[in-house]
mmCIF file of C-alpha atoms in Angstrom:
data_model
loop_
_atom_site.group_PDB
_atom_site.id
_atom_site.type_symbol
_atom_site.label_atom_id
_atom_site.label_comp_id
_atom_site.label_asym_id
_atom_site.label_seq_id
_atom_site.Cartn_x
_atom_site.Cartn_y
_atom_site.Cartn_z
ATOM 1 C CA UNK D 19 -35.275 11.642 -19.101
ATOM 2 C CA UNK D 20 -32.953 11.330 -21.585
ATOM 3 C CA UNK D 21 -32.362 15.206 -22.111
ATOM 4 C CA UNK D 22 -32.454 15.633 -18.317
ATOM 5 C CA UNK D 23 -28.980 13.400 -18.613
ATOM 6 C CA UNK D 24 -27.513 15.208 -21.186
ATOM 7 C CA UNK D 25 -28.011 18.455 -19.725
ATOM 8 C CA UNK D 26 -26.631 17.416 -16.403
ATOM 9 C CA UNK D 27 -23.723 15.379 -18.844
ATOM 10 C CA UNK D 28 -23.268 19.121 -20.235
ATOM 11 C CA UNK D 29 -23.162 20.650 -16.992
ATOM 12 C CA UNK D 30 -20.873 17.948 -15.492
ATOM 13 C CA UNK D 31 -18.789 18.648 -18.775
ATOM 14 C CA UNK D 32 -18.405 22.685 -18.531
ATOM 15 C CA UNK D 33 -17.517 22.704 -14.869
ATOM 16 C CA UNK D 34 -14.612 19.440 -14.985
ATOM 17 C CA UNK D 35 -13.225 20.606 -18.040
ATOM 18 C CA UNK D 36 -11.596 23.399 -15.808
ATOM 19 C CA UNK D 37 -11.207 21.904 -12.488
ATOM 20 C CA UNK D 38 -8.107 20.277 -11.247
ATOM 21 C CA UNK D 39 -7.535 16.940 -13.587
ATOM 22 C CA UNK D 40 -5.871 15.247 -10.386
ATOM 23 C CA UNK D 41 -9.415 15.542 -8.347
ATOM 24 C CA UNK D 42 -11.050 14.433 -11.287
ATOM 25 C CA UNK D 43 -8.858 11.623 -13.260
ATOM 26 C CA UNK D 44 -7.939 9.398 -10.362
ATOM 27 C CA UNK D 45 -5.710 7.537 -12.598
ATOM 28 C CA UNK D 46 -3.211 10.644 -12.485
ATOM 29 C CA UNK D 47 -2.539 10.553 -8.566
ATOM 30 C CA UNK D 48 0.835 9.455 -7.531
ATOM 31 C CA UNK D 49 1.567 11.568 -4.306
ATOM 32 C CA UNK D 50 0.567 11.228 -0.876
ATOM 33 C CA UNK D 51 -1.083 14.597 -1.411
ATOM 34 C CA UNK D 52 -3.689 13.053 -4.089
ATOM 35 C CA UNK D 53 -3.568 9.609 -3.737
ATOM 36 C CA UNK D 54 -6.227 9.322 -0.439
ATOM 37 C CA UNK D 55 -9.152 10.462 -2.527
ATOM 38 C CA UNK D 56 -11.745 8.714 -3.662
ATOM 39 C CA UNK D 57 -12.966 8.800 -7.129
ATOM 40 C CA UNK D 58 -15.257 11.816 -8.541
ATOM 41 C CA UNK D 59 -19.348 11.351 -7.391
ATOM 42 C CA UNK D 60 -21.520 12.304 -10.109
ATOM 43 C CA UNK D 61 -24.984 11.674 -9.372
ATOM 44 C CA UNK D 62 -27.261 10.507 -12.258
ATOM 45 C CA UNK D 63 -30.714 11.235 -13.303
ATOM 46 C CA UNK D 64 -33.613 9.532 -11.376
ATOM 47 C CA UNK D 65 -35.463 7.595 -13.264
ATOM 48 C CA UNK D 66 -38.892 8.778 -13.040
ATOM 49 C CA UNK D 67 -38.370 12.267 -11.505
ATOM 50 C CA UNK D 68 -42.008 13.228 -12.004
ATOM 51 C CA UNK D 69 -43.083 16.749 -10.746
ATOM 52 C CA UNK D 70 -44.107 17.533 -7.352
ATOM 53 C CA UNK D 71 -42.768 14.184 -6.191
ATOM 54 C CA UNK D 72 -39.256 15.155 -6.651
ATOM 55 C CA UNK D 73 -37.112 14.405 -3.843
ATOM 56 C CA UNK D 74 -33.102 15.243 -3.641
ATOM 57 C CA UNK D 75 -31.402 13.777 -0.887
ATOM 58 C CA UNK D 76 -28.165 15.199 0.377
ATOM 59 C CA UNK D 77 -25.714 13.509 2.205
ATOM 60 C CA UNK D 78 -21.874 14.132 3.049
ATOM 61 C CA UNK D 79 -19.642 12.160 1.457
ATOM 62 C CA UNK D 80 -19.437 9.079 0.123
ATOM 63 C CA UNK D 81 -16.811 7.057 2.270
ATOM 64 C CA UNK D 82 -15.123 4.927 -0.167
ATOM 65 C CA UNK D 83 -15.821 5.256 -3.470
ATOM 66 C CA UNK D 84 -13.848 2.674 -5.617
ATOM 67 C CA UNK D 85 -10.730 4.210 -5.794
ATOM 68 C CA UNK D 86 -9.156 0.601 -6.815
ATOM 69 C CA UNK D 87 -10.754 1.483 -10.214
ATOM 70 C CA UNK D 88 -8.700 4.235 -11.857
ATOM 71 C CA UNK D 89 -10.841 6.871 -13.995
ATOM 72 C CA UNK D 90 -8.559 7.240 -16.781
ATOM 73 C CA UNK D 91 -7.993 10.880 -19.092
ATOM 74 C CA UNK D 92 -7.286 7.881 -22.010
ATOM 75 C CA UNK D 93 -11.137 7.916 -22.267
ATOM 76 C CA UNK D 94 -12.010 11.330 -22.496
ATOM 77 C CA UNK D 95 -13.896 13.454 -19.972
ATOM 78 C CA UNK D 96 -17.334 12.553 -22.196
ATOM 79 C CA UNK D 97 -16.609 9.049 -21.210
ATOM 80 C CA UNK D 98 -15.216 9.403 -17.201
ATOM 81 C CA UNK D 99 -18.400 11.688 -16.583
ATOM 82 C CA UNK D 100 -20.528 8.406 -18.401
ATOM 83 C CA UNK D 101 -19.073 5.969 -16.530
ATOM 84 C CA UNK D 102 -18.791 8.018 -12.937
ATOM 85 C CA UNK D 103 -22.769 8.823 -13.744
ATOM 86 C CA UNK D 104 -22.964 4.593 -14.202
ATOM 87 C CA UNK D 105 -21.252 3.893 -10.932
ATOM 88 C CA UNK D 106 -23.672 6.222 -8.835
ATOM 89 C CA UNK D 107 -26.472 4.551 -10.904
ATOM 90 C CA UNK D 108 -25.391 1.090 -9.757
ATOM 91 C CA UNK D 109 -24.608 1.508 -6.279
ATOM 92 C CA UNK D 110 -27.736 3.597 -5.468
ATOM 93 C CA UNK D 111 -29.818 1.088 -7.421
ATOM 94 C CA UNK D 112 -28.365 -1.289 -5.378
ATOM 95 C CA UNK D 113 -28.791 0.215 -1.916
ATOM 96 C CA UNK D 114 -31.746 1.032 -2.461
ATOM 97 C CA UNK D 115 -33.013 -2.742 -3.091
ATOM 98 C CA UNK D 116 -31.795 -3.682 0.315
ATOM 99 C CA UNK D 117 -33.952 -3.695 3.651
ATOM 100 C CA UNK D 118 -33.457 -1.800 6.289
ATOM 101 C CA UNK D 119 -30.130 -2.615 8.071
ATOM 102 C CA UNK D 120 -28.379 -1.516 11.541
ATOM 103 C CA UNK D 121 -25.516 1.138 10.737
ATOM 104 C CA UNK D 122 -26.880 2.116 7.421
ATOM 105 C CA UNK D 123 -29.100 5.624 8.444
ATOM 106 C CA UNK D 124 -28.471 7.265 5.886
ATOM 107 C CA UNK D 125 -29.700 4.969 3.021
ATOM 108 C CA UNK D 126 -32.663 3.829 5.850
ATOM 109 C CA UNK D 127 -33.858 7.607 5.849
ATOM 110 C CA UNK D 128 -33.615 7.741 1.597
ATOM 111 C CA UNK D 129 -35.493 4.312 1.352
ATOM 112 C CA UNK D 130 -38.400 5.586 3.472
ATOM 113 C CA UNK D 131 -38.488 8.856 1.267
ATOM 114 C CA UNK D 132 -39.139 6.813 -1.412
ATOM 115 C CA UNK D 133 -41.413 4.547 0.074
ATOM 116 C CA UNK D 134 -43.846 7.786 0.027
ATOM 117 C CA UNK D 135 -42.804 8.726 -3.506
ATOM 118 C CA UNK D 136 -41.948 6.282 -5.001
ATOM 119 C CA UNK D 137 -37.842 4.761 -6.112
ATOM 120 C CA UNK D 138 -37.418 6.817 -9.222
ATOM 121 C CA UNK D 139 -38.641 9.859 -7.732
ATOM 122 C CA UNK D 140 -35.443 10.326 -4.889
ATOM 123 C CA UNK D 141 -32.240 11.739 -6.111
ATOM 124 C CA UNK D 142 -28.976 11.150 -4.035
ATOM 125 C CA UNK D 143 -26.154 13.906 -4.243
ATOM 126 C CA UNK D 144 -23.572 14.525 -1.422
ATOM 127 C CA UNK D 145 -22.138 18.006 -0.013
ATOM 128 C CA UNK D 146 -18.132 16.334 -1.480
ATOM 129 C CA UNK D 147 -18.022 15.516 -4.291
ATOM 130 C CA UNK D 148 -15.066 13.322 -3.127
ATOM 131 C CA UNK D 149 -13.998 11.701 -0.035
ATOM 132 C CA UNK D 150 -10.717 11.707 1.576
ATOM 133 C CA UNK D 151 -9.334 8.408 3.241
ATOM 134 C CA UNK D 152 -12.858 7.168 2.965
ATOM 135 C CA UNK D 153 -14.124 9.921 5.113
ATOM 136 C CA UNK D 154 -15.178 13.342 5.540
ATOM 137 C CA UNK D 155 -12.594 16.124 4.393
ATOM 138 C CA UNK D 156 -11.183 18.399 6.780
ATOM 139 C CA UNK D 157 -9.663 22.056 6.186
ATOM 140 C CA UNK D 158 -7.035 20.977 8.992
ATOM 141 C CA UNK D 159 -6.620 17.367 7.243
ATOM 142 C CA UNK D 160 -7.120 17.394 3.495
ATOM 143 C CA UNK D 161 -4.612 18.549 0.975
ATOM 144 C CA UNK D 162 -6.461 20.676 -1.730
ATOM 145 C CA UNK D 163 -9.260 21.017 0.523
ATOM 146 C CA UNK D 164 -10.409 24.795 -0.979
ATOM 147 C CA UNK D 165 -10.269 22.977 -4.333
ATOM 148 C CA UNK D 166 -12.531 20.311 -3.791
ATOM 149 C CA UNK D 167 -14.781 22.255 -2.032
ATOM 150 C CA UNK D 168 -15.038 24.648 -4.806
ATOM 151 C CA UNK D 169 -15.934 21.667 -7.063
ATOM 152 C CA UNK D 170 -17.507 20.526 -5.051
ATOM 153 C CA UNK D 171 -20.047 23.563 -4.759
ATOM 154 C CA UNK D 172 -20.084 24.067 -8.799
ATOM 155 C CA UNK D 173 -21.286 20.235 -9.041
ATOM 156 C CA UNK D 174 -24.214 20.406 -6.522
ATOM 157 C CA UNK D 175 -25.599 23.419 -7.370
ATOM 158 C CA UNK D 176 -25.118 22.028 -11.338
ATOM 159 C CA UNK D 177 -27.496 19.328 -9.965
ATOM 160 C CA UNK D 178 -30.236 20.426 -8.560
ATOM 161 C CA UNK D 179 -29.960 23.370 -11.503
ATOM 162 C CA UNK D 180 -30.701 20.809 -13.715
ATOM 163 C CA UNK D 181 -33.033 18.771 -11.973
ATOM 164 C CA UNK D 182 -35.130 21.389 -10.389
ATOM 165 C CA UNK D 183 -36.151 19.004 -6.859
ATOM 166 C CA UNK D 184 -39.782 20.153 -5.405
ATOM 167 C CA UNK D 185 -37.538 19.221 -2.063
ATOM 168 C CA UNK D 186 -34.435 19.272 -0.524
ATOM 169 C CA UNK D 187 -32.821 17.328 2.138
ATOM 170 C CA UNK D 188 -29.707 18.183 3.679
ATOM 171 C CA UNK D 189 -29.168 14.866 5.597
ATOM 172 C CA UNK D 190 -25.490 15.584 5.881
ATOM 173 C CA UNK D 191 -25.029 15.824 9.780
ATOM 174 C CA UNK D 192 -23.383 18.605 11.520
ATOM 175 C CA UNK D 193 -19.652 18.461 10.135
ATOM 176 C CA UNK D 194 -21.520 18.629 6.297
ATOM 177 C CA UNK D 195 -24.135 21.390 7.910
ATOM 178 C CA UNK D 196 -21.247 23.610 8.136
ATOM 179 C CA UNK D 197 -20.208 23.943 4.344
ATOM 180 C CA UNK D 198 -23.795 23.599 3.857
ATOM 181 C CA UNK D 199 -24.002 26.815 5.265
ATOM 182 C CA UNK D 200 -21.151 28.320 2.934
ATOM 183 C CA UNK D 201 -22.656 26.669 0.014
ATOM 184 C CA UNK D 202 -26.550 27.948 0.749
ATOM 185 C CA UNK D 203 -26.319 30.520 3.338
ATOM 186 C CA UNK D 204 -29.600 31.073 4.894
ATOM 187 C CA UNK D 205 -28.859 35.499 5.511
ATOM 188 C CA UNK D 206 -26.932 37.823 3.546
ATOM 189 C CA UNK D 207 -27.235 38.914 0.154
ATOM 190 C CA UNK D 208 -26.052 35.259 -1.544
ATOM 191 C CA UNK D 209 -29.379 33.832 0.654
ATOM 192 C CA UNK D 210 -31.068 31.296 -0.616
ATOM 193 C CA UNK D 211 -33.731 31.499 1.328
ATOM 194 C CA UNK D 212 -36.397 34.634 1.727
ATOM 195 C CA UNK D 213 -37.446 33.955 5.005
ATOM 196 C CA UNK D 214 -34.723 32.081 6.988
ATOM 197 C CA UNK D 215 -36.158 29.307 5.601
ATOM 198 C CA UNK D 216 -38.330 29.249 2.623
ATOM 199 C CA UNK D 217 -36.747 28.430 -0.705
ATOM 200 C CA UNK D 218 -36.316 31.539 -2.972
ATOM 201 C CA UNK D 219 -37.024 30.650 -6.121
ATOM 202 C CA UNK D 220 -33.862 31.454 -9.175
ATOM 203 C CA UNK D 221 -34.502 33.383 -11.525
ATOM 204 C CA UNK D 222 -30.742 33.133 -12.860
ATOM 205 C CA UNK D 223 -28.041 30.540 -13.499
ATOM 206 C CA UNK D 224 -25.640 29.958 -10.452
ATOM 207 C CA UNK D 225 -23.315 29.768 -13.437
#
């Protein structure tokens, strides 16, 4: 497990390195224009992730995200992506510890997942990998919005890249369904799927 991380650390590395260091480094924002984001999700490794029991869940966004904690470019982007990897780690940990509770779906449907196989087998990613105002972004609402969704696209497709799931679940409602589609389209050349909806297996690096 420990070279799974580092390849997704590497991966996480290669793709931030370039993005826009105000949608990464939360630390930075000042404006109005940055300011309402959350910080960066990076999704760690599972921590059993055994084959043909791999499960990726993904939701939307994260709605709220600890923006009260700065992520600063002091440390170094080695560091950030460490300590982003650490808070996903923690809080999904922690969710998943918790019974079943009125207003939580999303976290219901993941805990039931892994009640079939088993808590270090289910992998939690989102279709943002930020949120704005501690809820979904919007072309007509979000500053930056082709930006993040652009990193946002390099990250998730990084992940499950590097993690290779046996299955994925797009649990991301019909407002996430929609870049979904843009991100995975099911026709076309760029399909992802050989049937309209089989899996097609890569054969190549998205990157």
């Amino acid at each position: 497990m420990v070279d799974l991380r580092q390849r997704l650390i590497s991966k996480y590395t290669e793709i931030l390195k370039d993005a826009n260091p105000l949608l990464v480094f939360s630390e930075l924002r000042s404006t109005s224009d940055y300011t309402g984001f959350s910080n960066l999700f990076l999704p760690d490794v599972p921590r059993e992730w055994t084959p043909g029991k791999r499960v990726l869940v993904v939701g939307r966004e994260t709605r709220g995200w600890k923006p009260e904690n700065p992520i600063s470019p002091a440390d170094g982007l080695h560091c950030c992506i460490q300590k982003l990897m650490e808070m996903h780690e923690k809080h999904f940990n922690n969710m998943m510890a918790r019974r079943g509770e009125r207003g939580m779906r999303f976290f219901n449907f993941v805990r039931n997942v892994a009640a079939i196989t088993g808590k270090g087998n289910v992998a939690w990613s989102n279709i943002f990998a930020l949120d704005w105002k501690n809820g979904i972004p919007t072309e007509a609402k979000t500053p930056h919005y082709s930006a993040l969704k652009e990193l946002s696209e390099k990250l998730l497709k990084a992940q499950i890249e590097v993690l290779e799931p046996d299955v994925i679940v797009f649990a991301c409602g019909d407002a996430g369904n929609i870049v979904r589609r843009e991100f995975f389209p099911t026709k076309g050349e760029n399909a992802v799927c050989f049937d309209g909806r089989t899996w097609r297996v890569r054969k190549t690096s998205w990157f």
